[in-house]
Coordinates of C-alpha atoms in Angstrom, one line a residue:
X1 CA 66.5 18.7 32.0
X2 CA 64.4 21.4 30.9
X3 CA 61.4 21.3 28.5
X4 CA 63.2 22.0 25.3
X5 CA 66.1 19.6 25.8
X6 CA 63.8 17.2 26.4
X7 CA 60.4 17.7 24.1
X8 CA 62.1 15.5 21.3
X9 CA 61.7 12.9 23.4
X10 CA 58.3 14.0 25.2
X11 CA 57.3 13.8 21.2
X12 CA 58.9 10.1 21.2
X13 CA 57.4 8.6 24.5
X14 CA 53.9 9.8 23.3
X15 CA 54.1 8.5 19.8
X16 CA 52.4 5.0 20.8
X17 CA 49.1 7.3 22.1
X18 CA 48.7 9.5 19.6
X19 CA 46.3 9.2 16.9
X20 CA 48.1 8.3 13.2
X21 CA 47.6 11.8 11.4
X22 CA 49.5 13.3 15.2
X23 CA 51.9 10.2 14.6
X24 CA 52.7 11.9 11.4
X25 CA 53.2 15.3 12.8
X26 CA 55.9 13.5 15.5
X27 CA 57.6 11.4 12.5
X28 CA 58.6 14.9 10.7
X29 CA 59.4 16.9 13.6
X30 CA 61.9 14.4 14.7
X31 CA 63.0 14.6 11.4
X32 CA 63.2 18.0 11.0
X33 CA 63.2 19.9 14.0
X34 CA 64.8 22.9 12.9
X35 CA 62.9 23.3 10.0
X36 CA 59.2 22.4 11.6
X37 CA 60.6 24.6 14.4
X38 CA 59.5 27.4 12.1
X39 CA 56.3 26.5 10.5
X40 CA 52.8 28.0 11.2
X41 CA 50.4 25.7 12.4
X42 CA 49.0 25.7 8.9
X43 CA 52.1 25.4 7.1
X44 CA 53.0 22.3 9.0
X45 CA 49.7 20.8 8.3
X46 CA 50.2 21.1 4.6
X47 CA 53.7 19.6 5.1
X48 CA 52.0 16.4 6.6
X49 CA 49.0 15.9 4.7
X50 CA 46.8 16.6 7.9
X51 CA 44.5 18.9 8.8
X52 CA 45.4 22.6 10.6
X53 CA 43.4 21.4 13.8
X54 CA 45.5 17.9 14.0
X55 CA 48.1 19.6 14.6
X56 CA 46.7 21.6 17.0
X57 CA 45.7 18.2 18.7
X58 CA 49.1 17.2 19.0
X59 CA 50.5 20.2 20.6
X60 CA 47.5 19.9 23.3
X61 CA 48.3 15.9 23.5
X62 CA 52.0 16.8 24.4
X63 CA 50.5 18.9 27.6
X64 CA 51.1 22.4 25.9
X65 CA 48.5 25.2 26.2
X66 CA 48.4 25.2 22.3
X67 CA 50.6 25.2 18.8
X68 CA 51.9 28.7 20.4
X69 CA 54.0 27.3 23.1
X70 CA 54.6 24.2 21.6
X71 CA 56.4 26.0 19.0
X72 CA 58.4 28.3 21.1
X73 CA 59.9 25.6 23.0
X74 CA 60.9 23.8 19.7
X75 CA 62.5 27.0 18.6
X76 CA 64.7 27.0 21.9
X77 CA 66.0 23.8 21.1
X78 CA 67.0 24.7 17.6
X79 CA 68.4 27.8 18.9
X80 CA 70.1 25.6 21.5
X81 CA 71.6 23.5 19.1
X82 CA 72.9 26.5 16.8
X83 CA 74.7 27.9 19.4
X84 CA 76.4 24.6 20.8
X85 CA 77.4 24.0 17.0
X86 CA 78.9 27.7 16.7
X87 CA 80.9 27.3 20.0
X88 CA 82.4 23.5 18.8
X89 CA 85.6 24.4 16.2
X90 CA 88.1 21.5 17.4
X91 CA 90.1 24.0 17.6
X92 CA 91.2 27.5 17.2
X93 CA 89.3 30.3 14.7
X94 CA 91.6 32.6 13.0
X95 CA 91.3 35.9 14.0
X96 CA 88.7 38.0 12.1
X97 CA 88.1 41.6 11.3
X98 CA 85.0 43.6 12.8
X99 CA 82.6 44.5 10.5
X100 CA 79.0 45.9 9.8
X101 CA 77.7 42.3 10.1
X102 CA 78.9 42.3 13.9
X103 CA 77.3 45.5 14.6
X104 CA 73.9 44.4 12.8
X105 CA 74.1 41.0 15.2
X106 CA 74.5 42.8 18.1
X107 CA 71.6 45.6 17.2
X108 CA 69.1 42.5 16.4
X109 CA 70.2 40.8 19.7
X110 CA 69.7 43.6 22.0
X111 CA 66.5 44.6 20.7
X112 CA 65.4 41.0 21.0
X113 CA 66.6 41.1 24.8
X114 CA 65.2 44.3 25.1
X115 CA 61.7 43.7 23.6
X116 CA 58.6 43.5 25.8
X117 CA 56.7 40.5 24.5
X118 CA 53.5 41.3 26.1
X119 CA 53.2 44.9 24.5
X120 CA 54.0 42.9 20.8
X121 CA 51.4 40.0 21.8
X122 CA 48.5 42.9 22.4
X123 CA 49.8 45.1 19.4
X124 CA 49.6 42.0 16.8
X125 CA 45.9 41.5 18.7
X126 CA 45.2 45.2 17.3
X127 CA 46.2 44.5 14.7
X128 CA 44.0 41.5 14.0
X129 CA 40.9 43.3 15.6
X130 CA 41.2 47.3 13.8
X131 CA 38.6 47.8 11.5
X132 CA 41.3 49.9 9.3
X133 CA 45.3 49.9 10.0
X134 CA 46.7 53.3 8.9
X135 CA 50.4 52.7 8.0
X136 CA 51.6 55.9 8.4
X137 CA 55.8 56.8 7.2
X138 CA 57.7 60.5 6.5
X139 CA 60.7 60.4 4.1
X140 CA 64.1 58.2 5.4
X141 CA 60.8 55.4 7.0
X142 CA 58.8 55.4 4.0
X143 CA 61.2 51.8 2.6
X144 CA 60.3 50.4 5.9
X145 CA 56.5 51.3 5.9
X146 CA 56.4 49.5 2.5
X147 CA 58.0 46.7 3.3
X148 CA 55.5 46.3 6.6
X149 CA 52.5 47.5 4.6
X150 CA 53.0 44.9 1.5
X151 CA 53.5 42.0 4.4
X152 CA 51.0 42.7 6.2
X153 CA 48.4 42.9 3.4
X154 CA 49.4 39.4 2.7
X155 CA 47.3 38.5 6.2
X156 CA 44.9 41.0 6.8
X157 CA 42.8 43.5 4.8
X158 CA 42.5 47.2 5.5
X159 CA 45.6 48.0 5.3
X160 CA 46.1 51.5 4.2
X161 CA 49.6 53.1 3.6
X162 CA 50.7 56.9 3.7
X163 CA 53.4 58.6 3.5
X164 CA 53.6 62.4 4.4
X165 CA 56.3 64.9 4.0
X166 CA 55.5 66.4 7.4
X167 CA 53.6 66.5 10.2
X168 CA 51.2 68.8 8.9
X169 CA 50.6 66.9 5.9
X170 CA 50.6 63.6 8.2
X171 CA 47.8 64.7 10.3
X172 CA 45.5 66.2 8.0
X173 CA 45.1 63.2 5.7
X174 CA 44.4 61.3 9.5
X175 CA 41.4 63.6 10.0
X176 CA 39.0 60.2 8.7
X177 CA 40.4 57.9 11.5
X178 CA 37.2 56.5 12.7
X179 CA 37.1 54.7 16.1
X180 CA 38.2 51.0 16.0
X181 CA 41.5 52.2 13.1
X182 CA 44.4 51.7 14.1
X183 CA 47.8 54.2 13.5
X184 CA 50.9 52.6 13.3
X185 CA 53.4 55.4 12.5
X186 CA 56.8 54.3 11.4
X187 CA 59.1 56.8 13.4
X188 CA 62.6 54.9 11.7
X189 CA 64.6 57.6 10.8
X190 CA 62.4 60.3 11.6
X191 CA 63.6 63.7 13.5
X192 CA 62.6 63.8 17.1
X193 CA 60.9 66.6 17.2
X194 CA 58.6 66.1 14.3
X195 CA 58.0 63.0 15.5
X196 CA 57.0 63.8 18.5
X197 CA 54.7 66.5 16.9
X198 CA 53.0 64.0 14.8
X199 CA 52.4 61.8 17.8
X200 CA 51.2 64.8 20.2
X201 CA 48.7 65.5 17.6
X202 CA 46.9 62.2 17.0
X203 CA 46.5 62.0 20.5
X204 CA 44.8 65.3 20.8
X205 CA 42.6 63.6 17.6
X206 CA 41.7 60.7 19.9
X207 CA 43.9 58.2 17.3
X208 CA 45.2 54.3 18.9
X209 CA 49.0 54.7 18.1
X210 CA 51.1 51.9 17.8
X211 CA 54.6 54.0 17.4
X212 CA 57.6 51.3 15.8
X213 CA 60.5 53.7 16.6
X214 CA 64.3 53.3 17.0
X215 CA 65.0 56.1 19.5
X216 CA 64.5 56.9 23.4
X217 CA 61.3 56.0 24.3
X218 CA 60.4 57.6 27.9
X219 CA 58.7 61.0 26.0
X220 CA 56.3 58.8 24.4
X221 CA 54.7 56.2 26.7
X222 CA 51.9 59.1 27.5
X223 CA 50.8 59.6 23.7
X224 CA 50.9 55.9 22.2
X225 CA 49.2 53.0 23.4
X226 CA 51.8 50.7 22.1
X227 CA 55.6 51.1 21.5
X228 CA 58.0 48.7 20.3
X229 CA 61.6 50.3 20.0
X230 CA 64.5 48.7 17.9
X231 CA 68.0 49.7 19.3
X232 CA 69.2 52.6 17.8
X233 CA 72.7 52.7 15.3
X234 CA 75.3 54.4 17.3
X235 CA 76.7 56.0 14.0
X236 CA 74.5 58.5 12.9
X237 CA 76.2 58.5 9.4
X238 CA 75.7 55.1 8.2
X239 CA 72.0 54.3 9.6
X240 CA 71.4 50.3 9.7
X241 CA 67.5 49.0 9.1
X242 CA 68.4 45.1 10.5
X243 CA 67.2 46.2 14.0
X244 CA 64.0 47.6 13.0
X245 CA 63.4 45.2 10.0
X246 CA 63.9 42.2 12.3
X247 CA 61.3 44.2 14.7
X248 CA 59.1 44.9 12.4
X249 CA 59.2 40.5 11.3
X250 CA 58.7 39.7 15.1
X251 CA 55.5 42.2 14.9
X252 CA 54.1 39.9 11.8
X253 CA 54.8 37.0 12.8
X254 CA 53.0 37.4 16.1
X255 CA 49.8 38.8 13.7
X256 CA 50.6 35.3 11.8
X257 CA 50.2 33.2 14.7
X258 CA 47.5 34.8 16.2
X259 CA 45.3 34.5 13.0
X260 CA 46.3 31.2 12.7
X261 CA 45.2 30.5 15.7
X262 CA 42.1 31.6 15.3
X263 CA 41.3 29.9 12.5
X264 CA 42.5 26.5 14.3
X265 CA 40.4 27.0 16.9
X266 CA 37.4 27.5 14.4
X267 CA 38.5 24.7 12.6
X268 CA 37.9 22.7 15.9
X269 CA 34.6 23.8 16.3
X270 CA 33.8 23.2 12.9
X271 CA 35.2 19.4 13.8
X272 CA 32.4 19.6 17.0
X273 CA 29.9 20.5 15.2
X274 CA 30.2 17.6 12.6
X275 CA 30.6 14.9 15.7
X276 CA 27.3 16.4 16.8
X277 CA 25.8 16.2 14.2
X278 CA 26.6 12.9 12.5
X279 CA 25.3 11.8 15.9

């Protein structure tokens, strides 16, 4: 039986050694797995009435590393369980048409198959540690940039967004990176070669490039630090954004749990402190 078949009942063979706010945490996660499956560590606190670092606690009490891994284990089993519900009909499906929703699916899949998770992990780090984060878009990426730079401002300050008309344009107004900014340059729906311009030139300017891109990726692995590549629409006509949009999520919600770890783990000093000194 692997771990996440089996962590619901981890969770209920633990529940007599566990501490009443953790008991808690157990009670609504058997509950609610699918929905606790996708909480932050803080958001589930709040849903409990305990404190962010309990359920921190809980996650180390069950033997994982921290909330991180506890989570992504819960998430397998919901994910399990989706796709044994989808496969279960009693009985035949009638037939359906192909449509834009299928190809969307399959985009999203394979550039979840396809992404490197230690490359996101260290970007969302970046992110978290740039003194500035330079959102940088060109018309056809600029929707996207917006989207990312409005999220992300939601977590982290600094955030500045730009959007240029061309390379030129894009490069000049970069002229005041200082050392420790970080460039994210949105290269959705941009043409190749003025993409690649734009990246050949903030490497020349010293820049950290995080390049979020939907095309062929060998050409830019010199230039850029970090890439994360959604898989590209086969029809050029009709261009979909659920690959990178769902790319661009992953990429926040790795800065999300990352700063919410950090603040656990300062929360649990915070708790240390307080033991020491009441003593």
């Amino acid at each position: 039986m692997t771990m996440e078949q089996d962590i619901l009942r981890l969770i209920e063979d633990r529940m007599s050694g566990l501490s009443k706010g953790q008991r808690a945490i157990g009670k609504y996660i058997l509950t609610s797995p699918e929905e606790a499956a996708f909480l932050t560590a803080s958001k589930l606190a709040q849903k409990v009435g305990v404190s962010e670092s309990t359920v921190v606690r809980f996650a180390l009490e069950l033997a994982f590393d921290g909330y991180p891994s506890f989570q992504a284990e819960l998430r397998k089993l919901t994910l399990s369980r989706l796709e044994t519900t989808g496969n279960t009909h009693g009985g035949s499906l009638p037939e359906k048409k192909t449509t834009s929703f299928d190809g969307d699916i399959g985009r999203i899949q394979r550039t979840a198959e396809a992404l490197n998770t230690e490359i996101l992990d260290s970007a969302a780090n970046q992110i978290l540690q740039a003194n500035r984060v330079h959102l940088c878009a060109f018309p056809g990426g600029d929707l996207l940039a917006s989207y990312m730079a409005q999220r992300l401002r939601d977590l982290i300050s600094g955030v500045q967004l730009h959007q240029f008309r061309d390379e030129r344009e894009a490069c000049q107004s970069l002229l005041d990176v200082e050392r420790g900014d970080l460039v994210v340059v949105m290269g959705f729906l941009l043409p190749r070669l003025a993409l690649e311009r734009t990246i050949r030139i903030l490497y020349h300017l010293g820049a950290s490039v995080l390049l979020m891109t939907d095309g062929p990726d060998t050409q830019w692995h010199p230039y850029v630090k970090w890439l994360l590549t959604a898989v590209p629409d086969a029809d050029e006509r009709i261009r979909s954004l659920a690959a990178p949009i769902s790319l661009i999520n992953a990429l926040l919600t790795a800065v999300l749990q990352r700063r919410d770890d950090r603040m656990s783990a300062r929360f649990m000093q915070y708790d240390d402190i307080r033991r020491m000194i009441k003593r």
